[in-house]
Tab-separated table of C-alpha atoms and ligand atoms in Angstrom:
chain	number	residue	atom	x	y	z
A	14	MET	CA	91.014	67.883	72.639
A	15	LEU	CA	92.883	65.829	74.938
A	16	LYS	CA	95.732	67.541	74.240
A	17	PHE	CA	93.983	70.425	74.813
A	18	VAL	CA	93.439	69.245	78.891
A	19	PHE	CA	96.630	67.515	79.483
A	20	THR	CA	99.050	68.824	77.832
A	21	LYS	CA	102.366	70.276	79.712
A	22	THR	CA	102.530	73.176	77.553
A	23	ALA	CA	106.320	74.364	75.590
A	24	ARG	CA	104.185	77.181	75.432
A	25	TYR	CA	106.803	79.780	75.248
A	26	PRO	CA	109.786	77.819	72.814
A	27	GLY	CA	113.549	78.920	74.101
A	28	LEU	CA	111.842	80.226	76.759
A	29	GLU	CA	111.673	77.751	80.367
A	30	VAL	CA	108.224	78.774	81.183
A	31	GLU	CA	106.262	75.499	82.522
A	32	HIS	CA	102.481	75.665	81.195
A	33	TYR	CA	101.038	72.951	83.134
A	34	GLN	CA	97.125	73.547	80.700
A	35	ILE	CA	95.194	71.078	83.042
A	36	MET	CA	95.824	73.476	85.823
A	37	ARG	CA	94.940	76.971	83.120
A	38	ASN	CA	92.052	74.637	82.241
A	39	LEU	CA	90.866	74.132	85.930
A	40	ARG	CA	91.689	77.097	87.652
A	41	THR	CA	89.801	79.665	84.397
A	42	LEU	CA	86.898	77.505	85.538
A	43	LEU	CA	86.893	78.140	89.054
A	44	VAL	CA	87.385	81.909	88.177
A	45	ASN	CA	84.177	81.520	85.655
A	46	PHE	CA	82.722	79.843	88.528
A	47	LYS	CA	83.431	83.103	90.944
A	48	TYR	CA	82.933	85.878	88.878
A	49	ARG	CA	79.819	84.881	86.416
A	50	GLY	CA	78.122	81.992	88.219
A	51	PHE	CA	77.216	78.983	87.516
A	52	LEU	CA	75.203	79.130	84.882
A	53	MET	CA	76.975	81.321	82.648
A	54	THR	CA	79.783	79.270	83.100
A	55	LEU	CA	78.141	76.304	82.040
A	56	LEU	CA	76.909	78.600	79.486
A	57	GLY	CA	80.263	78.679	78.631
A	58	LEU	CA	81.886	75.533	78.932
A	59	ALA	CA	79.969	74.159	76.351
A	60	ALA	CA	80.892	77.344	74.273
A	61	THR	CA	84.514	76.236	74.546
A	62	ILE	CA	83.539	73.264	73.717
A	63	CYS	CA	81.954	73.862	70.988
A	64	GLY	CA	84.602	76.063	69.830
A	65	LYS	CA	87.225	73.343	69.835
A	66	ALA	CA	84.957	70.714	67.959
A	67	LYS	CA	84.383	74.023	65.932
A	68	ILE	CA	80.846	73.596	65.824
A	69	PRO	CA	79.734	77.619	65.509
A	70	PHE	CA	77.326	77.475	68.316
A	71	LEU	CA	77.194	79.515	71.923
A	72	GLN	CA	80.226	81.719	70.053
A	73	GLU	CA	78.988	84.734	72.440
A	74	TYR	CA	79.344	83.078	75.976
A	75	ARG	CA	83.111	81.799	75.077
A	76	PHE	CA	85.029	82.441	78.203
A	77	ASN	CA	87.298	84.324	75.463
A	78	LYS	CA	84.592	87.037	74.699
A	79	GLN	CA	83.380	87.970	78.179
A	80	ASN	CA	84.379	91.284	78.535
A	81	LEU	CA	82.569	91.949	75.067
A	82	ARG	CA	79.292	90.468	76.094
A	83	GLU	CA	79.167	91.474	79.629
A	84	SER	CA	81.022	94.949	79.544
A	85	GLY	CA	79.264	96.810	76.510
A	86	LEU	CA	82.903	97.963	75.673
A	87	ASP	CA	84.956	97.817	72.236
A	88	THR	CA	87.720	95.732	73.290
A	89	ASP	CA	86.928	92.580	71.123
A	90	GLY	CA	89.468	91.522	68.080
A	91	ILE	CA	93.369	90.858	66.782
A	92	VAL	CA	95.152	93.421	65.570
A	93	GLU	CA	98.488	92.261	64.569
A	94	PRO	CA	101.677	94.912	64.757
A	95	ALA	CA	102.467	95.266	60.953
A	96	MET	CA	98.344	97.211	60.892
A	97	MET	CA	99.363	98.942	63.801
A	98	ASP	CA	99.079	102.920	62.857
A	99	ILE	CA	103.286	102.874	64.916
A	100	PRO	CA	106.344	104.413	64.805
A	101	ASP	CA	108.177	101.817	62.191
A	102	GLU	CA	111.137	101.005	64.940
A	103	PHE	CA	108.320	100.709	67.057
A	104	ARG	CA	107.498	97.635	64.840
A	105	ALA	CA	109.610	94.908	65.127
A	106	SER	CA	109.404	94.463	68.771
A	107	ALA	CA	105.541	95.282	69.528
A	108	CYS	CA	103.322	92.082	70.145
A	109	ARG	CA	99.935	92.217	69.244
A	110	TYR	CA	96.805	93.326	70.667
A	111	GLU	CA	94.080	90.881	72.324
A	112	ALA	CA	92.253	92.152	74.825
A	113	ALA	CA	92.836	89.886	78.269
A	114	SER	CA	90.893	87.524	80.993
A	115	ASP	CA	88.596	89.975	82.838
A	116	TYR	CA	88.177	87.507	84.999
A	117	GLU	CA	92.120	85.786	85.030
A	118	PHE	CA	93.302	88.911	86.114
A	119	ARG	CA	90.670	89.938	88.941
A	120	HIS	CA	92.079	86.202	90.586
A	121	VAL	CA	95.974	87.566	90.037
A	122	LEU	CA	95.494	90.979	91.440
A	123	GLU	CA	92.720	90.077	94.456
A	124	ARG	CA	95.136	87.534	96.298
A	125	LEU	CA	97.656	90.358	96.113
A	126	HIS	CA	95.725	91.530	99.309
A	127	ILE	CA	96.661	95.356	99.306
A	128	ASP	CA	95.014	98.038	100.122
A	129	TYR	CA	93.946	99.527	96.639
A	130	SER	CA	93.469	103.125	97.729
A	131	ALA	CA	96.862	103.599	98.632
A	132	TYR	CA	98.183	102.624	94.531
A	133	HIS	CA	98.504	103.799	91.263
A	134	PHE	CA	97.977	100.900	88.574
A	135	VAL	CA	99.826	101.389	85.012
A	136	ASP	CA	98.888	98.756	82.294
A	137	TYR	CA	102.203	98.725	79.453
A	138	GLY	CA	100.989	98.215	76.170
A	139	SER	CA	96.972	99.220	76.972
A	140	GLY	CA	95.317	98.921	73.764
A	141	LYS	CA	91.772	98.796	73.871
A	142	GLY	CA	91.717	99.542	77.308
A	143	ALA	CA	90.141	96.015	78.677
A	144	ILE	CA	92.021	96.038	81.231
A	145	LEU	CA	91.914	99.270	82.129
A	146	ALA	CA	87.794	99.319	83.101
A	147	SER	CA	88.494	96.038	84.932
A	148	ALA	CA	91.597	97.828	87.153
A	149	ALA	CA	89.514	100.551	87.473
A	150	ARG	CA	86.641	98.226	90.122
A	151	TYR	CA	88.727	98.329	91.905
A	152	PRO	CA	90.151	101.544	94.124
A	153	PHE	CA	92.945	102.365	92.896
A	154	LYS	CA	94.263	106.514	93.192
A	155	SER	CA	94.989	105.896	89.434
A	156	VAL	CA	94.604	104.462	86.215
A	157	THR	CA	96.242	104.137	83.578
A	158	GLY	CA	97.335	102.812	80.557
A	159	ILE	CA	99.836	103.587	78.166
A	160	GLU	CA	99.129	102.282	74.448
A	161	ILE	CA	101.622	103.138	71.309
A	162	SER	CA	98.561	102.505	68.633
A	163	GLY	CA	97.104	105.779	68.732
A	164	ALA	CA	93.567	103.966	66.854
A	165	LEU	CA	93.611	101.840	69.736
A	166	HIS	CA	94.441	104.089	72.096
A	167	GLN	CA	91.532	106.103	70.496
A	168	THR	CA	89.654	103.425	70.834
A	169	ALA	CA	90.308	103.177	74.873
A	170	THR	CA	89.667	106.372	75.633
A	171	GLN	CA	85.932	105.849	74.119
A	172	ASN	CA	85.492	102.534	76.268
A	173	ILE	CA	86.960	105.286	79.414
A	174	ALA	CA	83.636	107.809	78.409
A	175	GLU	CA	81.598	105.280	78.280
A	176	MET	CA	82.525	103.921	81.663
A	177	LYS	CA	82.258	107.119	83.299
A	178	ARG	CA	78.609	107.517	81.653
A	179	ARG	CA	77.475	103.717	82.841
A	180	ASP	CA	79.126	104.661	86.452
A	181	MET	CA	81.185	101.960	86.348
A	182	ILE	CA	84.152	103.512	87.705
A	183	ARG	CA	85.792	103.480	91.254
A	184	ALA	CA	89.761	104.568	90.834
A	185	SER	CA	90.268	108.372	91.455
A	186	SER	CA	91.149	108.324	88.255
A	187	LEU	CA	91.314	106.433	84.783
A	188	THR	CA	93.523	107.183	81.522
A	189	SER	CA	94.706	105.964	78.128
A	190	VAL	CA	97.881	107.707	77.290
A	191	HIS	CA	99.343	107.686	73.332
A	192	SER	CA	102.915	107.220	74.025
A	193	ASP	CA	105.969	104.293	73.950
A	194	ALA	CA	105.893	102.197	76.935
A	195	ALA	CA	109.720	103.116	77.708
A	196	SER	CA	109.028	107.158	77.578
A	197	TYR	CA	106.704	107.369	79.800
A	198	SER	CA	107.434	108.166	83.930
A	199	LEU	CA	105.429	106.643	87.139
A	200	PRO	CA	104.978	109.369	89.938
A	201	ALA	CA	106.770	108.851	93.077
A	202	ALA	CA	104.221	106.205	94.740
A	203	PRO	CA	103.607	102.917	94.386
A	204	HIS	CA	102.710	100.912	91.690
A	205	VAL	CA	101.086	97.515	90.494
A	206	ILE	CA	102.384	97.410	87.056
A	207	TYR	CA	100.510	95.531	84.810
A	208	VAL	CA	102.137	93.584	81.196
A	209	TYR	CA	100.707	91.269	78.937
A	210	ASN	CA	103.395	90.457	77.147
A	211	SER	CA	103.544	93.637	75.023
A	212	PHE	CA	106.967	94.023	73.699
A	213	GLY	CA	110.290	92.274	73.532
A	214	PRO	CA	112.967	91.864	76.172
A	215	GLU	CA	114.727	95.012	74.684
A	216	VAL	CA	111.784	97.630	75.478
A	217	LEU	CA	110.395	95.693	78.473
A	218	GLN	CA	114.330	96.167	80.146
A	219	GLU	CA	114.117	99.907	79.451
A	220	VAL	CA	110.652	100.151	81.102
A	221	LEU	CA	112.000	97.991	83.867
A	222	ASP	CA	114.850	101.145	84.352
A	223	ARG	CA	112.983	103.196	83.866
A	224	ILE	CA	110.528	101.957	87.145
A	225	SER	CA	113.450	101.791	89.164
A	226	GLU	CA	115.066	104.906	88.188
A	227	ASP	CA	111.205	106.446	88.842
A	228	LEU	CA	110.441	104.954	92.172
A	229	CYS	CA	113.789	104.820	93.533
A	230	ASN	CA	112.928	106.694	96.601
A	231	VAL	CA	109.355	104.824	97.285
A	232	THR	CA	109.380	102.189	100.158
A	233	GLU	CA	106.227	100.280	99.435
A	234	PRO	CA	106.226	97.722	97.732
A	235	VAL	CA	105.925	97.066	94.044
A	236	TYR	CA	104.604	94.589	92.484
A	237	PHE	CA	104.633	93.628	88.333
A	238	LEU	CA	101.941	91.214	87.716
A	239	TYR	CA	102.898	89.548	83.268
A	240	ASN	CA	100.631	87.786	81.884
A	241	ASN	CA	101.870	85.361	79.339
A	242	PRO	CA	105.351	86.362	80.491
A	243	MET	CA	107.705	85.640	76.923
A	244	HIS	CA	110.192	87.680	78.490
A	245	HIS	CA	110.236	86.774	82.524
A	246	ASN	CA	114.144	86.253	82.349
A	247	VAL	CA	114.272	90.092	82.101
A	248	LEU	CA	112.699	90.147	85.576
A	249	GLU	CA	114.087	87.181	87.232
A	250	GLU	CA	118.444	88.151	86.475
A	251	ARG	CA	117.147	91.842	87.339
A	252	PRO	CA	118.334	91.736	91.361
A	253	ASP	CA	115.333	94.703	92.408
A	254	PHE	CA	113.248	92.148	91.746
A	255	HIS	CA	111.853	88.668	92.285
A	256	ARG	CA	109.331	86.413	91.453
A	257	MET	CA	106.738	86.089	94.275
A	258	SER	CA	104.009	83.972	92.865
A	259	LYS	CA	102.811	82.115	89.835
A	260	SER	CA	99.102	81.597	89.241
A	261	PHE	CA	97.442	79.496	85.681
A	262	GLY	CA	99.523	77.376	85.744
A	263	GLY	CA	102.565	79.485	85.043
A	264	LYS	CA	100.495	81.793	81.792
A	265	TRP	CA	100.332	84.669	84.433
A	266	LEU	CA	103.532	85.439	86.462
A	267	ILE	CA	103.845	87.678	89.300
A	268	PHE	CA	107.115	89.806	91.023
A	269	VAL	CA	107.647	91.951	93.699
A	270	ARG	CA	110.176	94.685	94.698
A	271	PRO	CA	110.259	94.071	97.911
A	272	GLY	CA	108.934	97.220	100.349
A	273	ASN	CA	109.668	97.548	103.800
A	274	SER	CA	106.300	98.751	105.366
A	275	ASP	CA	103.389	96.558	106.959
A	276	GLU	CA	101.548	95.730	104.104
A	277	PHE	CA	104.301	94.240	102.524
A	278	ARG	CA	105.259	91.653	105.042
A	279	LYS	CA	101.404	90.310	105.224
A	280	ALA	CA	101.516	89.588	101.818
A	281	GLY	CA	104.523	88.784	101.289
B	534	SAM	C1	98.745	91.489	74.105
B	534	SAM	S1	98.098	94.173	73.989
B	534	SAM	C2	97.476	94.089	75.862
B	534	SAM	C3	95.977	94.340	75.887
B	534	SAM	C4	96.089	95.277	77.063
B	534	SAM	N1	96.731	95.508	78.177
B	534	SAM	C5	95.262	93.922	77.449
B	534	SAM	O1	95.510	93.117	78.947
B	534	SAM	O2	94.058	93.194	77.708
B	534	SAM	C6	99.334	94.507	73.932
B	534	SAM	C7	99.604	95.719	73.557
B	534	SAM	O3	101.155	96.612	73.992
B	534	SAM	C8	101.058	97.858	72.481
B	534	SAM	N2	102.283	97.645	72.909
B	534	SAM	C9	103.208	97.722	71.935
B	534	SAM	N3	104.836	97.547	72.208
B	534	SAM	C10	104.205	98.694	72.683
B	534	SAM	C11	105.205	99.950	73.728
B	534	SAM	N4	106.661	99.868	72.807
B	534	SAM	N5	104.616	100.774	73.905
B	534	SAM	C12	103.321	100.876	73.978
B	534	SAM	N6	102.614	99.580	73.919
B	534	SAM	C13	103.066	99.167	72.913
B	534	SAM	C14	100.031	96.853	71.457
B	534	SAM	O4	100.314	98.036	70.841
B	534	SAM	C15	99.091	96.362	71.935
B	534	SAM	O5	98.086	97.485	72.336
């Protein structure tokens, strides 16, 4: 239990991302207060403590169950690559499906202080669409998820239909695309890119090469939000992107390909 609070984790063996567990937990608590309110956060905290102590009580209030409980969308569960309906050549590089935290994402996104309506948002490895649902709360020009598993893409499509039915979408468009990440082309326009440790370093490199090529004439900044940044060294080594900030004790790294617009000068 104490280890859960105080450890400075070597969470990424061999990849030196310093990950301060206490900073992460404090930040998680703060964003829960910010987005979830006082009572629900206290319930979440009690549920997390029960979970760590292996007491099956208040489970549905746990911080990591927030997407399912509060949005009503089907984003729950873990799907390992071995169980995924994906071509064999992608199996070794693919990471498992697991939804990210809506609150972490919103906190990181809002700290960019950008005009969302000037940007497209793309999630490479979007799974069942948990973060597509989060991003679609903001007035992006478009929100697009690229997902290699047909079954996960199918669930994302159903979630999008449910969001439309409930009028939950502020972005101008919201789409899940069934494709491998490196084959997807971006329109030449400003982008916020998001990856939750979806794939290995080779695929990440291919995706970044493609982004650079597709967006070579874009003069606005391109943001890259990397959640659980296992292969951050791929980004650190690129001359076009540089690290802008980190959040949640290093669990999120934010990179930017600088632009030359006024907005970037303000955000930077
Ligand atoms: C950790 S989940 C992230 C889900 C979602 N983005 C989120 O943050 O909640 C990673 C996803 O990447 C997908 N994936 C893995 N390799 C991929 C590839 N080459 N192209 C597209 N998607 C991929 C997996 O199927 C999985 O759904």
